[in-house]
PDB file of C-alpha atoms in Angstrom:
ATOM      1  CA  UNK A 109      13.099  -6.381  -4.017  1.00  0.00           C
ATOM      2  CA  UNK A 110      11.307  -6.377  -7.368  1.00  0.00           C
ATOM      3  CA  UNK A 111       8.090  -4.553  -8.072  1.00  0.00           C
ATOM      4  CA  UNK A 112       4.814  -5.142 -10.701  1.00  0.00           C
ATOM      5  CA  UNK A 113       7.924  -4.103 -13.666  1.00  0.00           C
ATOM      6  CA  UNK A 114       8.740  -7.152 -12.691  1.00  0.00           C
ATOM      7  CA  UNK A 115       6.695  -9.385 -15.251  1.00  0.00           C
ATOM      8  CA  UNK A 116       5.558 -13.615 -15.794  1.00  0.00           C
ATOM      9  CA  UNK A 117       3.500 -13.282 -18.716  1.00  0.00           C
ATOM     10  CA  UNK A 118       1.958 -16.182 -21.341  1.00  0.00           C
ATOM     11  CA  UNK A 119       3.593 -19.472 -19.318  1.00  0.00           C
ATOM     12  CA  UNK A 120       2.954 -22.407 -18.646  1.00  0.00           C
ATOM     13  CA  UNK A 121       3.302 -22.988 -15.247  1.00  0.00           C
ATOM     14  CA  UNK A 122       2.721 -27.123 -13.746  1.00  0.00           C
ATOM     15  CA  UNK A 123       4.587 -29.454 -11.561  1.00  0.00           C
ATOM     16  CA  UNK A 124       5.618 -27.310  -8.954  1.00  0.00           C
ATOM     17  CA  UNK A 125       5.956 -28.758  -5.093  1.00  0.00           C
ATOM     18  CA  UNK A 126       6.465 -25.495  -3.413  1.00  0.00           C
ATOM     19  CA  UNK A 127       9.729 -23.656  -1.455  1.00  0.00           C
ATOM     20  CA  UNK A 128      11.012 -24.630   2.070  1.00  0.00           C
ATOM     21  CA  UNK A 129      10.454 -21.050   3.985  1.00  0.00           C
ATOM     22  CA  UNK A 130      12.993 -21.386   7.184  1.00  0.00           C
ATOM     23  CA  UNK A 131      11.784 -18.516   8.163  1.00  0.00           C
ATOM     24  CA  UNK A 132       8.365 -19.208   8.746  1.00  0.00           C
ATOM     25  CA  UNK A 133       8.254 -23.178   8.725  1.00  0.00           C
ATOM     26  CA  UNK A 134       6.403 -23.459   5.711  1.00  0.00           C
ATOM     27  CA  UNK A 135       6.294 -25.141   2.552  1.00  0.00           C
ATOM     28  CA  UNK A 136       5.060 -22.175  -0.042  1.00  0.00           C
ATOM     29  CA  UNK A 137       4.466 -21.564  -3.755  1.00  0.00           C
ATOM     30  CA  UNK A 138       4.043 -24.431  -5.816  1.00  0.00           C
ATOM     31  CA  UNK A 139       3.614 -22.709  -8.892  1.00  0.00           C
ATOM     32  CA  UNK A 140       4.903 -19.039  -8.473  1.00  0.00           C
ATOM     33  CA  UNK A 141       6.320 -17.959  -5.144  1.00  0.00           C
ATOM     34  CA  UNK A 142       6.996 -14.285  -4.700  1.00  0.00           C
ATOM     35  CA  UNK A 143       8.837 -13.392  -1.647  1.00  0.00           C
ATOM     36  CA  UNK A 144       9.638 -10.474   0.066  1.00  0.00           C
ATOM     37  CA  UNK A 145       9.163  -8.921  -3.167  1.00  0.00           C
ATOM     38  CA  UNK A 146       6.215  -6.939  -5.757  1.00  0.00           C
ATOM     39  CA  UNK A 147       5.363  -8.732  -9.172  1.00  0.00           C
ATOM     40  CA  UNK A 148       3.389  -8.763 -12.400  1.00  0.00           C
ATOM     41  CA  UNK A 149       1.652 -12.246 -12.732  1.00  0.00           C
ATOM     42  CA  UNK A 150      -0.670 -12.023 -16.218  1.00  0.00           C
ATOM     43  CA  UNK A 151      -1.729 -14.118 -18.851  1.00  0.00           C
ATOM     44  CA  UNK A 152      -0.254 -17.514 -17.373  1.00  0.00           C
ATOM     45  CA  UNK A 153      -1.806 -20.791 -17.447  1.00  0.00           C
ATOM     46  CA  UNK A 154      -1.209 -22.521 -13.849  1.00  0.00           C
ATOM     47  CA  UNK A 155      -1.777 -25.941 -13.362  1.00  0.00           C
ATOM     48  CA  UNK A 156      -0.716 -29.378 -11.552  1.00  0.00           C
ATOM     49  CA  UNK A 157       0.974 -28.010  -8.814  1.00  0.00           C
ATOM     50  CA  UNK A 158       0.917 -29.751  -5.766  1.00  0.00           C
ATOM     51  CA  UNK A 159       1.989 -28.770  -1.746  1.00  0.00           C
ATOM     52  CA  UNK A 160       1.894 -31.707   0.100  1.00  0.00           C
ATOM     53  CA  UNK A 161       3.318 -32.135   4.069  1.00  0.00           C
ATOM     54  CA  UNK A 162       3.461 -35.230   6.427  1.00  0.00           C
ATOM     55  CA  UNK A 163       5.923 -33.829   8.680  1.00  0.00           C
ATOM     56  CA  UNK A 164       5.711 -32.422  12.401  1.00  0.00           C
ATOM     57  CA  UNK A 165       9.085 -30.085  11.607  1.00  0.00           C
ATOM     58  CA  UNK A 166       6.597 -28.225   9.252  1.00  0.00           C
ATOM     59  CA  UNK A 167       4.256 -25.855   9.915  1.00  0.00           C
ATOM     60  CA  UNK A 168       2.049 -25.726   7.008  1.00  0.00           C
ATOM     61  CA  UNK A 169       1.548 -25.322   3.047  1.00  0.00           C
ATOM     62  CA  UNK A 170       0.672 -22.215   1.172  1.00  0.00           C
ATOM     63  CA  UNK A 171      -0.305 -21.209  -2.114  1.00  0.00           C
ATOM     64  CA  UNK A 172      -0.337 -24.341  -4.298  1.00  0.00           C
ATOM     65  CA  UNK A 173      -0.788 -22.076  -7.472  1.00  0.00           C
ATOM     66  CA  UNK A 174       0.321 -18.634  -6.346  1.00  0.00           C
ATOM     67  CA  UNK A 175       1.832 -17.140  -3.572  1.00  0.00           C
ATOM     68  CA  UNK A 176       2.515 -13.418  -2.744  1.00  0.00           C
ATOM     69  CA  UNK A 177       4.231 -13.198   0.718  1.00  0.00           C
ATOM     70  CA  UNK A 178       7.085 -12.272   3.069  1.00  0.00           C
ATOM     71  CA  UNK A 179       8.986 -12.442   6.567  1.00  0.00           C
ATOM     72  CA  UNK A 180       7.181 -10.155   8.417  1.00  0.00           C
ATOM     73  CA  UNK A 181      10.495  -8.481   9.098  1.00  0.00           C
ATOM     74  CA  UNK A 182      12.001  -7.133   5.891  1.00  0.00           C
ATOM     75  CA  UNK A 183      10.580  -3.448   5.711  1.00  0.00           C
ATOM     76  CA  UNK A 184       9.277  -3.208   2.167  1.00  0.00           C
ATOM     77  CA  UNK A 185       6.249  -2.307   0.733  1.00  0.00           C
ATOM     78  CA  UNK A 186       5.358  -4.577  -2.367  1.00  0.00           C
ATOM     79  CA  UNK A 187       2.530  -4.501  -4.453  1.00  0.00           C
ATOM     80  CA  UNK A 188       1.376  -7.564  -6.717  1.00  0.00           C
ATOM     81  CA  UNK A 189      -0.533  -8.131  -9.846  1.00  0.00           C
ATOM     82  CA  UNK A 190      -2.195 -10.990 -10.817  1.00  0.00           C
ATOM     83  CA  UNK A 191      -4.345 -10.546 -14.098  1.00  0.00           C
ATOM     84  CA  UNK A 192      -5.996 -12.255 -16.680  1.00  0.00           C
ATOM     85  CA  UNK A 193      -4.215 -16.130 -15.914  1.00  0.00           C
ATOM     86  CA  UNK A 194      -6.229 -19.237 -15.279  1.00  0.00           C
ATOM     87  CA  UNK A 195      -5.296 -21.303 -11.947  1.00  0.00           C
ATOM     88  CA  UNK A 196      -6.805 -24.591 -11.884  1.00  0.00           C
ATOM     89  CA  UNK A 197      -6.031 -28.072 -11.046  1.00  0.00           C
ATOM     90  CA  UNK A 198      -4.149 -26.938  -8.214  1.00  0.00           C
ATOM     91  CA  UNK A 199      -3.678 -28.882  -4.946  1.00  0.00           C
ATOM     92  CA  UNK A 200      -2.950 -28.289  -1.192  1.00  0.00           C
ATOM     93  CA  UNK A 201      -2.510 -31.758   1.250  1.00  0.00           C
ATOM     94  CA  UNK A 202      -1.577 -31.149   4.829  1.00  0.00           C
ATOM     95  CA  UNK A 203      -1.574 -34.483   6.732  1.00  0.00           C
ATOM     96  CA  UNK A 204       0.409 -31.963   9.531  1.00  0.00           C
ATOM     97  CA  UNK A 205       0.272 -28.837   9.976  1.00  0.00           C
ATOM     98  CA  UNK A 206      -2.121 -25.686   9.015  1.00  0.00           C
ATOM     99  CA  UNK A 207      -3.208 -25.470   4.788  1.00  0.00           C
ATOM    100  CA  UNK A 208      -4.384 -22.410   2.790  1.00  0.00           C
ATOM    101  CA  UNK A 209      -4.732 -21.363  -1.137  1.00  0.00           C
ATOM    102  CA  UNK A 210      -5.263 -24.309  -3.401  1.00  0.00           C
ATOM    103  CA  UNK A 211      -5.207 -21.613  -5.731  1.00  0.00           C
ATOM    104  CA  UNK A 212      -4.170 -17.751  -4.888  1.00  0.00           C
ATOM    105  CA  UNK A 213      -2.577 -17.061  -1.444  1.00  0.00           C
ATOM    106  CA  UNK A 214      -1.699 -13.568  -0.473  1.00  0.00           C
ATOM    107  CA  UNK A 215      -0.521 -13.422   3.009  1.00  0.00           C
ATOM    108  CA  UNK A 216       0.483  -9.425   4.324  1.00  0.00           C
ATOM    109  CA  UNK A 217       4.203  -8.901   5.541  1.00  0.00           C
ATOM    110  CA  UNK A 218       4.447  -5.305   5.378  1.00  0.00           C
ATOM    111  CA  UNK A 219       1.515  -2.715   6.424  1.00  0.00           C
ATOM    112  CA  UNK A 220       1.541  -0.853   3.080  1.00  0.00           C
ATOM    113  CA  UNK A 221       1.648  -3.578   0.633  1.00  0.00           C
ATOM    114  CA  UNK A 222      -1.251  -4.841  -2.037  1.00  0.00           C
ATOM    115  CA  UNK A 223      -2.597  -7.358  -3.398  1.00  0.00           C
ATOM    116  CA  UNK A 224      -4.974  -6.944  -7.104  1.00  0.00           C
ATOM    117  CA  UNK A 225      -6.150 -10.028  -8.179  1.00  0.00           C
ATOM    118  CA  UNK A 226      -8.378  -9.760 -11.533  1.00  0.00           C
ATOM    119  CA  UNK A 227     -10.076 -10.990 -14.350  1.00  0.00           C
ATOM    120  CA  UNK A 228      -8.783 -14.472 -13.542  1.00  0.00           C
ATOM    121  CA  UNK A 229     -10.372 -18.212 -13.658  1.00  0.00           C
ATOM    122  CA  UNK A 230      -9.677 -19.928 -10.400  1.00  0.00           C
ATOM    123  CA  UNK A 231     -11.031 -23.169 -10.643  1.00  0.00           C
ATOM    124  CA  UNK A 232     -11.065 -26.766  -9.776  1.00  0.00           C
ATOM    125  CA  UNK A 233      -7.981 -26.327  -7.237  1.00  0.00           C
ATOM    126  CA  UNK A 234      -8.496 -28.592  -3.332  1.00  0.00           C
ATOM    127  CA  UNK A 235      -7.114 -28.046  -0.374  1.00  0.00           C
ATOM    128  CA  UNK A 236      -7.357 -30.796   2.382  1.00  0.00           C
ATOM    129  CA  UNK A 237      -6.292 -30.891   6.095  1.00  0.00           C
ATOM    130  CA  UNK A 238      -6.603 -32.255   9.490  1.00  0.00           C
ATOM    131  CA  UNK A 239      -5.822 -28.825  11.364  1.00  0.00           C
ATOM    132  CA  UNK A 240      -6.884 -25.828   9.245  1.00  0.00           C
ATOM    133  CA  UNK A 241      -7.510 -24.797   5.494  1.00  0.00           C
ATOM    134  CA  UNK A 242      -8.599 -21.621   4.072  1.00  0.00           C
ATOM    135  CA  UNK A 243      -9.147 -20.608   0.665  1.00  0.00           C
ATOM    136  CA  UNK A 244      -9.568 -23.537  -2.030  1.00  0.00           C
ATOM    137  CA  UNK A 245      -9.837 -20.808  -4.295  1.00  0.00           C
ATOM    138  CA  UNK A 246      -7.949 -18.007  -2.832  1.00  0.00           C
ATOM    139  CA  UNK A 247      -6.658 -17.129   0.459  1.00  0.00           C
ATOM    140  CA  UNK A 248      -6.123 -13.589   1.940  1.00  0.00           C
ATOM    141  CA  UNK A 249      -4.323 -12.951   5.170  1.00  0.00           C
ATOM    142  CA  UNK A 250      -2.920  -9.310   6.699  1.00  0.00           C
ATOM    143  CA  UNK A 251      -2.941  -7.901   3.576  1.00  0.00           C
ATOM    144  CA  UNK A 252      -5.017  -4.805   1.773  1.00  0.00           C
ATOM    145  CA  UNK A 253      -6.045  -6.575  -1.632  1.00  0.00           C
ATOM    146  CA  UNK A 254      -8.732  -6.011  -4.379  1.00  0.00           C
ATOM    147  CA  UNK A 255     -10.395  -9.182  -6.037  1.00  0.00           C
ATOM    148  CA  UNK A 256     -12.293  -7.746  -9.127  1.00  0.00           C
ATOM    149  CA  UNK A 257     -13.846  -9.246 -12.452  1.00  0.00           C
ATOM    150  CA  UNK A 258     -12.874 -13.215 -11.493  1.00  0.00           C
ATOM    151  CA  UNK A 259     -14.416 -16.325 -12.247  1.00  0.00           C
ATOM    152  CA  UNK A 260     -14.312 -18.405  -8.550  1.00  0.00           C
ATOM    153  CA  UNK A 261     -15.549 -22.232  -9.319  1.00  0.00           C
ATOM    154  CA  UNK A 262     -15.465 -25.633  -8.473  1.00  0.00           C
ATOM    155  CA  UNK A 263     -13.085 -25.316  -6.029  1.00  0.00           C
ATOM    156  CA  UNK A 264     -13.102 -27.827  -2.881  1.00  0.00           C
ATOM    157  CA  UNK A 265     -11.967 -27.663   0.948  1.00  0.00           C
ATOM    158  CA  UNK A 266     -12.189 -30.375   2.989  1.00  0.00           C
ATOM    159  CA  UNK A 267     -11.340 -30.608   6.874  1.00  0.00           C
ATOM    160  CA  UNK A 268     -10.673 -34.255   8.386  1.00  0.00           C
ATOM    161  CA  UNK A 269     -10.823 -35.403  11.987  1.00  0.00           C
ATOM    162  CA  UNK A 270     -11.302 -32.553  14.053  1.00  0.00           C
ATOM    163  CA  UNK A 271     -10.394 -30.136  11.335  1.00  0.00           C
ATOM    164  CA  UNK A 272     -11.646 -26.932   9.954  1.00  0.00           C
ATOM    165  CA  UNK A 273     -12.245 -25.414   6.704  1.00  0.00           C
ATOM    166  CA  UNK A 274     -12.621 -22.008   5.995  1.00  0.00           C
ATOM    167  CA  UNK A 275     -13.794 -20.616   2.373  1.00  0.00           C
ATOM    168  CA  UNK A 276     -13.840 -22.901  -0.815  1.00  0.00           C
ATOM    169  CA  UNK A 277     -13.714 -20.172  -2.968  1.00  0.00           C
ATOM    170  CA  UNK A 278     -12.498 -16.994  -0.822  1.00  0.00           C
ATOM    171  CA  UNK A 279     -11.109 -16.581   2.500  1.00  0.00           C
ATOM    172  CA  UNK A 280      -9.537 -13.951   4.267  1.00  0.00           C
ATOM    173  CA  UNK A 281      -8.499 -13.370   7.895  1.00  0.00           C
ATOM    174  CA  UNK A 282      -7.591 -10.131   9.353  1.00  0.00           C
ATOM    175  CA  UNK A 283      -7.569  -7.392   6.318  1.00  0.00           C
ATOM    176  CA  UNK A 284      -7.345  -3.765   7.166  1.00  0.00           C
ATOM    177  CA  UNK A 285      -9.222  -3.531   3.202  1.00  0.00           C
ATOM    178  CA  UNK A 286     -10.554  -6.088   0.807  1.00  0.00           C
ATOM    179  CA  UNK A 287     -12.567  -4.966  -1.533  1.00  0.00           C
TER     180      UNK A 287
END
């Protein structure tokens, strides 16, 4: 896999539905979708991407903006960087199925790898469901990660039925470190 030489810099990045992930169910990355893999995300604009599922076959959406994440079974350690871009206008819309990171989602697939996320504006993404959401804003899951020096607003999670949400502008679930 790559690593943070690996570089995205000065982009504009819109109109992105996401990646099919057999391997987990899930519809990912509707902007930038790292996989199984380290990278250098900085000085991007990110907007107007959209993950949207109505179908049982699916398990759930993740990362309308950004995602950083993996199989679970490839043994790499991967770091990634994401620095000094502004994520908004991003949006998450699971009719079926689990939701999380209308912005930022980082979920862990190796022990050792990292997540920096800094100096960023993350604003104005949603997320909606009718299971589970996490993270409007960002989402962290099973990974070590350090969130530093960002600007976290307006961004909405909403839970219908008998849903629930979890974090409009930060969530995490099971992290060995976040600081």
């Amino acid at each position: 896999g790559e690593d943070t030489t690996s570089v995205l810099n000065g982009f504009t990045i819109t109109g992105g539905s996401g990646t099919y992930n057999s391997y987990s169910k899930d519809i990912e990355g509707g902007g930038v979708f790292i996989y199984n893999s380290g990278a250098r995300i900085c000085n991007n604009r990110i907007t107007g991407n959209y993950l949207y599922n109505n179908d049982l076959e699916i398990d759930g959406l993740a990362g309308a903006g950004i995602l950083f994440g993996g199989d679970g079974v490839t043994s790499i350690e991967s770091w990634v960087i994401i620095e000094g871009n502004e994520i908004f206008g991003n949006g998450v819309n699971a009719v079926e199925g689990w939701a999380c990171a209308g912005g930022i989602g980082v979920k862990g697939f190796h022990q050792d790898s990292r997540a920096i996320i800094k100096e960023n504006i993350i604003r104005d993404n949603n997320l909606a469901t009718y299971l589970t959401g996490m993270g409007g804003g960002i989402a962290i899951e099973n990974c070590n990660a350090l969130i530093q020096g960002n600007s976290i607003r307006n961004n909405i999670i909403t839970a219908f039925a008998l849903g629930t949400a979890i974090g409009g502008g930060i969530a995490q679930d099971n992290h060995p470190e976040l600081s």
